[in-house]
Amino acid sequence: MNALAPLAAVQGCDERPVLRERGQREVFCGLTGIMWLHRKIQDAFFLIVGSRTCAHLMQSAAGVMIFAEPRFATAIIEEKDLAGLADANAELDAVVARLLARRPEIRLLFLVGSCPSEVIKLDLSRAAQRLSQRFTPQVRVLNYSGSGIETTFTQGEDACLAALVPTLAERPSGAARQLLVAGVLADAVEDQFRRLFAAMGIAEIGFLPARRAGAMPEIGPDTLYLLAQPFLTETARALERRGATRLPAPFPLGIEGTTAWLRAAAEAFAICPARFEAAITPGRERARRALDHSRGSLAGRRVFFFPDSQLEIPIARFLSREMGMELVEVGTPYLHRDHLAADLAMLPAGIQLSEGQDVDRQLGRCIAAAPDLTVCGLGLANPLEALGLTTKWAIELVFTPIQGFEQAGDLAELFARPLIRRAALEV
Amino acid sequence: MHLTVWTYEGPPHIGAMRVATAMRDVHYVLHAPQGDTYADLLFTMIERRGERPPVTYTTFQARDLGGDTADLFQRAAHEAFERFKPAAMLVGASCTGELIQDDPAGLARALGLPIPVIPLELPSYQRKENWGAAETFYQLVRHLASPHAPKPGAPRPPRPAGRPASCNILGPTALGFRHRDDVRAVTELLDELGVVINVVAPWQAAAADLARLGEADFNVVLYPEIAGQAAQWLKRQFGQPMVATVPIGVGATRDFIVEVARLAEVDASLALADSASRLPWYSRSVDSTYLTRKRVFIFGDATHAIAAGRIASEELGFTVVGLGSYSRERARDMREAAARYGLEALITDDYLEVEAACAALQPELVLGTQMERHIAKRLGIPCAVISAPVHVQDFPARYSPQMGFEGANVIFDSWVHPLMMGLEEHLLGMFRDDFEFHDGAGASHLGHGATTPPAAPVPEAAAAAPAADRPILLSWAAEAELELKKIPFFVRGKARRNTETFAGERGINPITVETLYDAKAHFGR
């Protein structure tokens, strides 16, 4: 499993054909990113400026989470706000003042743009500046857009983190080189990676976002960053504007991805190979044993991915190379060739890649191909099951810890379970 | 701007989707941004439908906003027609589509499709889901039934002798709380009366069925929030009277039978004597005596909340201490209903107001929506669900109507069950210090060896109540506090509140065991 070295040559120039489609897209908007972002940054509040539809989406997506005093809410635009923009700003200020008075523990407030607020051109970045001045130093107010017209599902996290990057403190000049890991990871996964990097001997390490607003990492020209998630286009751009340098790597899914991802950091920090191997061997061996449980269910089975989160390509790479699955079509809402170069290069030749969506056409292809397993959203899953296809609903992949060695077995099992269930049911 | 986390109703286009999805051959083309397809999963997941809802979204993105969104809409409408071959099409915009002002009606008309195309104007920034469903159903009925309407003022021809009376059942939709089973329950009632069912709509109706609505002798309006407007129009156009009683509860079902029998000119006595309802006997059996004057708080849509009020007071012997609804459209009906119990109706769509009212009243049972279920859980009060919005568990596999005599059975069971659970939990709590029930002893069904970690202390109802409700200076003697803990947790909040009110009024401080019992004697129970 030393696939990375020979692949470095083809990074960034994978020219395999991609089917680009436009039409109806059956995807979430970026607002849904708030579901996991607000759990991660424990003293941040996400205020959506939008319509009743936005609030309804959030409660439909949040399920029962909505009752646990969540740190998000919607300021619903009403008829009177549409009459004149000046009013809308005053209304927003009043809503924010009321909110912050009720939640004094909040240190970071995101004003999150939606389709309605973008279309009426409500200037939330100016509102954020204005409110930041008013509530400084207790609360910093930032803004980003999670609208459906601009963002698809996980791109909401990208927009949020990109808004955060300009506020990171500058690393003092002459400070030691720092490793920064960008992208929300479950706390347990973050802690595992922290321990692995420490065991390798990388001392200076930051995670973006941090768990608290006051503990965000520093950044500077000596920062090397690893993307933990494949959907961070804008965040990467913002990090580079601050002088940081990206370490190209496949994403840390499965044994191969995790090993190569960790190795990218180890090589950049000139960690000796023996120490690297010593640090990762126990985890990698455990992952090997864990993957064996699911291989029998997955090997040789054909899988079809509808676009959802941009995780499709690295997961397809894992399923094909480590679990022996056959890829029928791998759809992604948006393909960043550069960030995904290493993963793309590891995909088998001749598979169908697609970017964007025309859902009815794609459904036609899926049904015609009759895959053993279809990865899709909850709007499509039951209708496909009713047609006799076995599905794995994709949203779980962003809510469940799947990165790193200790989660590799869980990741495989997410795909094995629907197949095992289909085989078990006799009615 | 209105700050909210939870909304009782979705935007009006969700209401339109509920009507379109309920029907068989109607397709809805919705001018909406990418992301609005989230609504599909309400139908595929909560209602567990095996088909996608018949909705095509334009899913425009920022790059489309330059000027070709109108073209995008036309293409989507045209392709939807070609692909799905519907018998009628609904066209409209969601909240963002409304802002970009593309005029779906005009654009669809320009396509010249060979089917009725019905434009929907759903003001998303003023109205909500139920209004959207009512408006959509009304527009469908008006467009499809109009061509068959008699001339204005023409008298309705009398029903030929010997032909049984017929009616339409109006209002059941997709994603409706127990609509599937209510249709069956009401159909059975009407069958028993010998009334022929002409059309059920929108539930599983075809567009052609709506064109036949005028052929029935009268209309049964199951859910006034959704079918009221269409039924009014049918009354004006076709002279069809409507049955306004919603048959939820034994009394309401009997009233419904009498009303239908009068319109159909049939004998109601057989149907009225129906012994299918066990509620009257269950409610009379001595086991139910402890239900007497249980204080109940009711909140939901107007139809279900009003019906629940009547069942609670007349059929189960509860005392209704709070009644409210998020259905602003029916605020007047709600106020009238509340006045019957000497109450002021709570009309709000702000769950925090509902929570505050509930906390202040400390009822012994809450009947409400999914939201009230969570409020009640926080306050430690038993609760049953009587109205949408509901989650997946309230679209059950088993037959569980709310309407008719079987509906009354379902209601008896589902309302009494949480009270029984509350009582059981209290008994377990009381015996917690008993050697067999101490925290370290596992549940008996796990066998003797099993142990469980000590349970977290049962949250007290009073602890969750806003602190501001309690006078700050009052304190409880340790002994009195212990005595209070012996009271079942689901009435403990009320006992604490009563005692503190009693003590506060009389300047008693600290509260002793004596005060507790003095207050109990003063307030009764």
Coordinates of N, CA, C and O in Angstrom, one line a residue, chain A residues 22-29 47 49-57 59-60 63-64 66-67 69-70 72-82 88-89 91-92 95 98-99 102 115-117 119-120 122 147-152 155 358-361 363 378-384 386-387 395, chain B residues 1-14 33-42 44-45 48-53 55-65 68 72 75 79 83-84 94-96 98-100 123-129 349 351-352 370-371 373-375 378 389 391:
Chain A
R22 N -26.4 19.4 -16.4 CA -27.2 20.5 -15.7 C -28.7 20.1 -15.9 O -29.1 19.6 -16.9
G23 N -29.4 20.4 -14.8 CA -30.8 20.0 -14.8 C -31.3 20.1 -13.4 O -30.6 20.7 -12.6
Q24 N -32.3 19.4 -13.0 CA -32.8 19.4 -11.7 C -31.7 18.7 -10.8 O -31.3 17.6 -11.1
R25 N -31.4 19.4 -9.7 CA -30.4 18.8 -8.8 C -31.1 18.5 -7.5 O -31.7 19.3 -6.9
E26 N -31.0 17.2 -7.1 CA -31.6 16.7 -5.8 C -30.5 16.8 -4.7 O -29.9 15.7 -4.4
V27 N -30.2 18.0 -4.2 CA -29.2 18.1 -3.2 C -29.6 19.1 -2.1 O -30.6 19.9 -2.3
F28 N -28.9 19.1 -1.0 CA -29.2 20.0 0.0 C -28.4 21.4 -0.3 O -27.5 21.4 -1.1
C29 N -28.9 22.4 0.3 CA -28.1 23.7 0.2 C -27.1 23.7 1.4 O -27.1 22.9 2.3
L47 N -26.9 32.3 12.9 CA -28.2 33.0 12.6 C -28.5 33.1 11.1 O -27.8 33.8 10.4
V49 N -30.4 34.3 7.9 CA -31.3 35.3 7.5 C -32.0 34.8 6.3 O -31.4 34.7 5.2
G50 N -33.2 34.4 6.4 CA -33.9 33.7 5.3 C -35.4 33.7 5.4 O -36.0 34.5 6.1
S51 N -36.0 32.6 4.9 CA -37.4 32.5 4.8 C -37.9 31.4 5.7 O -37.1 30.7 6.3
R52 N -39.2 31.2 5.8 CA -39.8 30.1 6.5 C -39.3 28.8 5.9 O -39.1 27.8 6.6
T53 N -39.0 28.8 4.6 CA -38.5 27.6 4.0 C -37.1 27.2 4.6 O -36.9 26.0 4.9
C54 N -36.3 28.2 4.9 CA -35.0 27.9 5.5 C -35.2 27.3 6.9 O -34.5 26.3 7.2
A55 N -36.1 27.9 7.6 CA -36.3 27.4 9.0 C -36.9 26.0 8.9 O -36.5 25.1 9.7
H56 N -37.7 25.7 7.9 CA -38.3 24.4 7.8 C -37.3 23.4 7.4 O -37.3 22.2 7.9
L57 N -36.4 23.8 6.5 CA -35.3 22.9 6.1 C -34.5 22.5 7.3 O -34.2 21.3 7.5
Q59 N -35.3 22.4 10.5 CA -35.9 21.5 11.4 C -36.1 20.2 10.8 O -36.1 19.2 11.5
S60 N -36.3 20.1 9.5 CA -36.5 18.8 8.9 C -35.1 18.0 8.9 O -35.1 16.8 9.1
G63 N -34.0 17.1 12.8 CA -34.7 16.0 13.5 C -34.9 16.4 15.0 O -35.3 17.6 15.3
V64 N -34.6 15.5 15.9 CA -34.8 15.8 17.3 C -33.8 16.8 17.9 O -34.0 17.3 18.9
I66 N -33.2 19.6 17.3 CA -33.7 21.0 17.4 C -34.2 21.3 18.8 O -34.4 22.5 19.1
F67 N -34.5 20.3 19.6 CA -35.0 20.7 20.9 C -34.0 20.8 22.0 O -34.3 21.1 23.1
E69 N -31.8 23.0 22.8 CA -31.2 24.4 22.8 C -30.2 24.5 21.8 O -29.0 24.8 22.1
P70 N -30.5 24.3 20.5 CA -29.4 24.4 19.5 C -28.9 25.8 19.4 O -29.6 26.8 19.7
F72 N -28.5 27.5 16.8 CA -28.8 28.1 15.5 C -30.3 28.5 15.5 O -31.0 28.0 16.3
A73 N -30.6 29.5 14.6 CA -32.0 29.9 14.5 C -32.1 30.6 13.2 O -31.1 30.9 12.5
T74 N -33.3 30.9 12.8 CA -33.6 31.7 11.6 C -34.3 33.0 11.9 O -35.3 33.0 12.6
A75 N -33.8 34.1 11.3 CA -34.5 35.3 11.3 C -35.3 35.3 10.0 O -34.8 35.5 8.9
I76 N -36.6 35.1 10.2 CA -37.5 34.9 9.0 C -37.8 36.3 8.4 O -38.4 37.1 9.1
I77 N -37.5 36.5 7.1 CA -37.8 37.7 6.4 C -39.3 37.7 6.2 O -39.9 36.8 5.8
E78 N -39.9 38.9 6.5 CA -41.4 39.0 6.4 C -41.7 40.0 5.3 O -40.8 40.8 4.9
E79 N -43.0 40.1 5.0 CA -43.4 41.1 3.9 C -42.8 42.5 4.2 O -42.3 43.1 3.3
K80 N -42.9 42.9 5.4 CA -42.5 44.3 5.7 C -41.0 44.5 5.5 O -40.5 45.6 5.2
D81 N -40.2 43.4 5.6 CA -38.7 43.5 5.4 C -38.4 43.7 3.9 O -37.4 44.2 3.5
L82 N -39.3 43.1 3.1 CA -39.1 43.2 1.6 C -39.4 44.6 1.1 O -39.0 45.0 0.0
A88 N -34.9 46.3 6.9 CA -34.4 45.0 7.1 C -33.1 45.0 8.0 O -32.9 44.2 8.8
N89 N -32.2 46.0 7.7 CA -31.0 46.1 8.5 C -31.3 46.4 10.0 O -30.8 45.9 10.9
E91 N -34.1 45.8 11.5 CA -34.8 44.6 12.1 C -33.7 43.6 12.5 O -33.8 43.0 13.5
L92 N -32.7 43.4 11.6 CA -31.7 42.4 11.8 C -30.9 42.8 13.1 O -30.6 41.9 14.0
V95 N -32.9 41.9 16.1 CA -33.0 40.4 16.3 C -31.7 40.0 17.0 O -31.7 39.2 18.0
R98 N -31.4 41.1 20.6 CA -32.2 40.3 21.5 C -31.6 38.9 21.7 O -31.6 38.4 22.8
L99 N -31.1 38.3 20.6 CA -30.5 37.0 20.7 C -29.3 37.0 21.6 O -29.1 36.1 22.5
R102 N -30.0 37.2 25.2 CA -30.6 35.9 25.8 C -29.5 34.8 25.9 O -29.7 33.9 26.7
C115 N -30.9 32.0 0.1 CA -31.3 32.4 -1.2 C -32.1 33.7 -1.1 O -31.8 34.7 -1.8
P116 N -33.1 33.8 -0.3 CA -33.9 35.1 -0.2 C -33.0 36.3 0.1 O -33.0 37.3 -0.5
S117 N -32.1 36.1 1.1 CA -31.3 37.3 1.5 C -30.3 37.6 0.4 O -30.0 38.8 0.2
V119 N -30.8 37.1 -2.9 CA -31.6 37.7 -4.0 C -32.0 39.1 -3.8 O -31.9 40.0 -4.7
I120 N -32.4 39.4 -2.6 CA -32.8 40.8 -2.3 C -31.5 41.7 -2.0 O -31.6 42.9 -1.7
L122 N -29.4 41.7 0.5 CA -29.2 42.2 1.9 C -27.7 42.1 2.2 O -27.2 41.0 2.1
S147 N -26.5 29.7 1.0 CA -27.7 29.7 0.1 C -27.6 28.5 -0.9 O -26.5 28.1 -1.3
G148 N -28.7 28.0 -1.4 CA -28.7 27.0 -2.4 C -28.3 27.5 -3.7 O -27.7 26.7 -4.5
I149 N -28.5 28.8 -4.0 CA -28.0 29.3 -5.3 C -26.5 29.3 -5.4 O -25.9 29.3 -6.5
E150 N -25.8 29.4 -4.2 CA -24.3 29.4 -4.3 C -23.6 28.2 -3.8 O -22.5 27.9 -4.1
T151 N -24.3 27.5 -2.9 CA -23.6 26.4 -2.2 C -24.4 25.1 -2.2 O -25.6 25.1 -2.1
T152 N -23.7 24.0 -2.3 CA -24.3 22.6 -2.2 C -23.8 21.9 -0.9 O -22.6 21.7 -0.8
Q155 N -20.5 22.5 1.0 CA -19.9 23.8 0.7 C -20.3 24.8 1.7 O -19.6 25.9 1.8
D358 N -28.5 16.0 -13.5 CA -29.9 16.1 -14.0 C -30.6 14.8 -13.5 O -30.4 13.7 -14.0
V359 N -31.3 15.0 -12.4 CA -31.6 13.9 -11.5 C -32.5 12.8 -12.3 O -32.2 11.6 -12.1
D360 N -33.4 13.2 -13.2 CA -34.2 12.2 -13.8 C -33.3 11.4 -14.8 O -33.5 10.2 -14.9
R361 N -32.4 12.1 -15.5 CA -31.5 11.3 -16.4 C -30.6 10.4 -15.6 O -30.4 9.2 -15.9
L363 N -31.2 9.1 -12.7 CA -32.0 8.0 -12.2 C -32.2 6.9 -13.3 O -32.1 5.7 -13.0
L378 N -31.8 11.2 0.9 CA -33.1 10.6 1.5 C -34.3 10.8 0.6 O -35.3 10.1 0.8
G379 N -34.2 11.8 -0.3 CA -35.4 12.0 -1.2 C -35.5 10.9 -2.2 O -36.5 10.6 -2.8
L380 N -34.3 10.2 -2.5 CA -34.3 9.2 -3.5 C -34.3 7.7 -2.9 O -34.6 6.8 -3.6
A381 N -33.8 7.6 -1.7 CA -33.5 6.3 -1.2 C -34.7 5.4 -1.1 O -34.7 4.3 -1.7
N382 N -35.8 5.8 -0.5 CA -36.9 4.9 -0.4 C -37.5 4.6 -1.8 O -37.9 3.4 -2.1
P383 N -37.7 5.6 -2.6 CA -38.2 5.3 -4.0 C -37.3 4.3 -4.7 O -37.9 3.4 -5.4
L384 N -36.0 4.3 -4.5 CA -35.2 3.3 -5.2 C -35.3 2.0 -4.6 O -35.3 0.9 -5.2
A386 N -38.0 0.9 -3.2 CA -39.2 0.4 -3.7 C -39.1 -0.3 -5.1 O -39.9 -1.1 -5.5
L387 N -38.1 0.2 -5.8 CA -37.9 -0.4 -7.2 C -37.0 -1.6 -7.1 O -36.6 -2.2 -8.1
I395 N -26.3 11.1 3.6 CA -26.1 12.2 4.6 C -25.4 11.6 5.8 O -24.6 12.3 6.5
Chain B
M1 N -38.6 41.1 10.9 CA -38.0 39.8 11.0 C -38.5 39.1 12.2 O -38.7 39.7 13.3
H2 N -38.6 37.8 12.1 CA -39.2 37.0 13.2 C -38.2 35.9 13.5 O -37.8 35.1 12.6
L3 N -37.7 35.9 14.7 CA -36.7 34.9 15.1 C -37.3 33.6 15.5 O -38.2 33.6 16.4
T4 N -36.9 32.5 14.9 CA -37.4 31.2 15.3 C -36.5 30.1 15.1 O -35.5 30.2 14.3
V5 N -36.7 29.0 15.9 CA -35.9 27.8 15.7 C -36.9 26.8 15.1 O -36.6 26.1 14.1
W6 N -38.1 26.7 15.7 CA -39.1 25.7 15.3 C -40.3 26.4 14.6 O -40.7 27.5 15.0
T7 N -40.7 25.8 13.6 CA -42.0 26.3 12.9 C -43.0 25.2 12.9 O -42.7 24.0 12.6
Y8 N -44.2 25.5 13.3 CA -45.3 24.5 13.3 C -45.7 24.2 11.9 O -46.1 23.1 11.6
E9 N -45.6 25.2 11.0 CA -45.9 24.9 9.6 C -44.8 25.3 8.7 O -44.0 26.2 8.9
G10 N -44.7 24.6 7.5 CA -43.7 24.9 6.5 C -44.3 26.1 5.7 O -45.3 26.6 5.9
P11 N -43.5 26.5 4.6 CA -44.0 27.5 3.7 C -45.2 27.0 2.9 O -45.4 25.8 2.8
P12 N -45.9 27.9 2.2 CA -47.1 27.5 1.5 C -46.8 26.5 0.4 O -47.7 25.6 0.1
H13 N -45.7 26.5 -0.3 CA -45.5 25.6 -1.4 C -45.4 24.1 -0.8 O -45.6 23.2 -1.6
I14 N -45.1 23.9 0.4 CA -45.1 22.6 1.0 C -46.6 22.1 1.0 O -46.8 20.9 0.8
P33 N -34.9 27.5 -5.9 CA -33.4 27.4 -6.0 C -33.0 26.0 -5.7 O -33.7 25.2 -5.1
Q34 N -31.7 25.7 -6.0 CA -31.1 24.4 -5.6 C -31.2 24.3 -4.1 O -31.1 25.3 -3.4
G35 N -31.6 23.1 -3.6 CA -31.7 22.9 -2.2 C -33.1 22.8 -1.7 O -33.4 22.1 -0.7
D36 N -34.1 23.4 -2.4 CA -35.5 23.3 -2.0 C -36.0 21.9 -2.1 O -37.1 21.6 -1.6
T37 N -35.3 21.0 -2.8 CA -35.7 19.6 -2.9 C -35.6 18.9 -1.6 O -36.1 17.7 -1.5
Y38 N -35.1 19.5 -0.5 CA -35.1 18.9 0.8 C -36.6 18.4 1.1 O -36.7 17.5 1.9
A39 N -37.6 19.1 0.6 CA -38.9 18.8 0.9 C -39.3 17.4 0.5 O -40.2 16.8 1.1
D40 N -38.7 16.9 -0.5 CA -39.0 15.5 -0.9 C -38.9 14.5 0.2 O -39.6 13.6 0.3
L41 N -37.9 14.7 1.1 CA -37.7 13.7 2.1 C -38.7 13.7 3.2 O -38.8 12.8 3.9
L42 N -39.5 14.8 3.3 CA -40.6 14.7 4.2 C -41.6 13.6 3.8 O -42.1 12.9 4.6
T44 N -40.8 11.0 1.5 CA -40.1 9.7 1.3 C -39.7 9.2 2.7 O -39.6 8.0 2.8
M45 N -39.4 10.0 3.6 CA -38.9 9.5 4.9 C -40.0 9.6 6.0 O -40.2 8.6 6.7
R48 N -42.8 7.8 4.6 CA -42.2 6.6 4.0 C -42.8 6.2 2.7 O -43.1 5.0 2.4
R49 N -43.0 7.2 1.8 CA -43.5 6.9 0.5 C -42.5 6.1 -0.4 O -41.3 6.4 -0.3
G50 N -42.9 5.3 -1.2 CA -42.0 4.5 -2.1 C -41.9 5.2 -3.4 O -41.2 4.6 -4.3
E51 N -42.5 6.4 -3.6 CA -42.2 7.1 -4.9 C -41.8 8.5 -4.5 O -42.1 9.0 -3.5
R52 N -41.1 9.1 -5.5 CA -40.7 10.5 -5.3 C -42.0 11.3 -5.4 O -42.9 11.0 -6.2
P53 N -42.1 12.5 -4.7 CA -43.3 13.3 -4.9 C -43.3 13.8 -6.3 O -42.3 14.0 -6.9
V55 N -43.0 16.3 -8.2 CA -42.6 17.7 -8.2 C -41.3 17.8 -9.0 O -40.4 17.1 -8.7
T56 N -41.3 18.7 -9.9 CA -40.1 19.1 -10.6 C -39.7 20.4 -10.2 O -40.5 21.4 -10.2
Y57 N -38.4 20.6 -9.7 CA -37.9 21.8 -9.3 C -37.0 22.4 -10.4 O -36.2 21.6 -11.0
T58 N -37.0 23.7 -10.5 CA -36.0 24.2 -11.5 C -34.6 24.2 -11.0 O -33.7 24.3 -11.7
T59 N -34.5 24.2 -9.6 CA -33.2 24.3 -8.9 C -32.2 25.2 -9.6 O -31.1 24.9 -9.9
F60 N -32.6 26.5 -9.7 CA -31.7 27.5 -10.3 C -30.6 27.8 -9.3 O -30.7 27.7 -8.1
Q61 N -29.5 28.2 -9.9 CA -28.3 28.6 -9.1 C -27.9 30.0 -9.4 O -28.5 30.7 -10.3
A62 N -26.9 30.5 -8.7 CA -26.6 31.9 -8.8 C -26.2 32.3 -10.3 O -26.6 33.3 -10.8
R63 N -25.5 31.3 -10.9 CA -25.1 31.6 -12.3 C -26.2 31.7 -13.2 O -26.1 32.2 -14.4
D64 N -27.4 31.2 -12.8 CA -28.6 31.2 -13.7 C -29.3 32.5 -13.6 O -30.2 32.8 -14.4
L65 N -29.0 33.3 -12.6 CA -29.8 34.5 -12.3 C -29.6 35.6 -13.3 O -30.3 36.6 -13.3
D68 N -31.7 33.9 -17.7 CA -32.3 32.8 -18.4 C -33.1 31.9 -17.4 O -33.4 30.8 -17.7
L72 N -35.2 28.5 -18.1 CA -35.0 27.3 -17.3 C -36.4 26.8 -16.8 O -36.6 25.6 -16.9
R75 N -38.2 25.1 -19.8 CA -37.6 23.9 -20.1 C -38.0 22.8 -19.1 O -38.4 21.7 -19.5
E79 N -40.1 19.5 -20.0 CA -39.6 18.2 -19.8 C -40.4 17.4 -18.8 O -40.6 16.2 -19.0
R83 N -42.0 13.8 -19.7 CA -41.5 12.6 -18.9 C -42.7 12.0 -18.1 O -42.8 10.8 -18.1
F84 N -43.5 12.8 -17.5 CA -44.5 12.3 -16.6 C -45.9 12.2 -17.1 O -46.7 11.5 -16.6
S94 N -41.4 29.0 -5.3 CA -41.2 29.0 -3.8 C -40.7 30.4 -3.4 O -40.7 31.3 -4.2
C95 N -40.3 30.5 -2.1 CA -40.1 31.9 -1.6 C -39.1 32.7 -2.5 O -39.2 33.8 -2.7
T96 N -38.0 32.0 -2.9 CA -37.0 32.7 -3.7 C -37.4 32.9 -5.1 O -37.2 34.0 -5.7
E98 N -40.4 33.5 -5.9 CA -41.3 34.6 -5.9 C -40.5 35.9 -6.0 O -41.0 36.9 -6.6
L99 N -39.3 36.0 -5.4 CA -38.6 37.2 -5.5 C -38.0 37.5 -6.9 O -37.8 38.7 -7.2
I100 N -37.7 36.5 -7.7 CA -37.1 36.8 -9.0 C -38.2 37.1 -10.0 O -37.9 37.4 -11.2
P123 N -48.3 33.4 -1.5 CA -47.4 34.4 -0.9 C -46.6 33.9 0.3 O -47.1 33.8 1.4
S124 N -45.3 33.5 0.0 CA -44.5 32.8 1.0 C -44.1 33.7 2.2 O -43.7 33.1 3.2
Y125 N -44.2 35.0 2.0 CA -43.7 35.8 3.2 C -44.9 36.2 4.0 O -44.7 37.0 5.0
Q126 N -46.1 35.8 3.7 CA -47.3 36.1 4.5 C -48.0 34.8 5.0 O -48.5 34.8 6.1
R127 N -48.0 33.8 4.2 CA -48.8 32.6 4.5 C -48.0 31.4 4.7 O -46.8 31.4 4.5
K128 N -48.7 30.3 5.2 CA -48.0 29.1 5.5 C -48.6 27.9 4.9 O -49.4 27.9 4.0
E129 N -48.1 26.7 5.4 CA -48.3 25.4 4.8 C -49.8 25.1 4.6 O -50.2 24.7 3.5
D349 N -47.8 31.0 16.9 CA -47.0 30.0 16.2 C -45.6 30.0 16.8 O -44.6 29.5 16.3
Y351 N -43.3 28.6 19.7 CA -43.3 27.5 20.6 C -42.9 27.9 22.0 O -43.2 27.3 23.0
L352 N -42.2 29.0 22.1 CA -41.7 29.5 23.4 C -42.9 30.0 24.2 O -43.0 29.8 25.4
Q370 N -45.7 17.3 17.9 CA -44.3 16.8 18.2 C -43.6 17.8 19.1 O -42.8 17.4 20.0
M371 N -43.9 19.0 18.9 CA -43.2 20.1 19.7 C -43.6 20.0 21.1 O -42.8 20.1 22.0
R373 N -44.7 17.5 22.6 CA -44.1 16.3 23.2 C -42.8 16.6 23.8 O -42.4 16.1 24.9
H374 N -42.0 17.4 23.1 CA -40.7 17.7 23.7 C -40.8 18.7 24.8 O -40.0 18.6 25.8
I375 N -41.7 19.6 24.7 CA -41.9 20.6 25.9 C -42.3 19.8 27.1 O -41.8 20.0 28.2
R378 N -39.5 17.9 28.7 CA -38.7 18.8 29.5 C -39.3 19.1 30.8 O -38.6 19.2 31.8
P389 N -47.5 19.3 13.4 CA -46.5 18.5 12.8 C -46.1 17.3 13.7 O -46.1 17.4 14.9
H391 N -43.6 13.4 13.8 CA -42.5 12.8 13.2 C -42.8 11.4 12.7 O -44.0 11.0 12.7

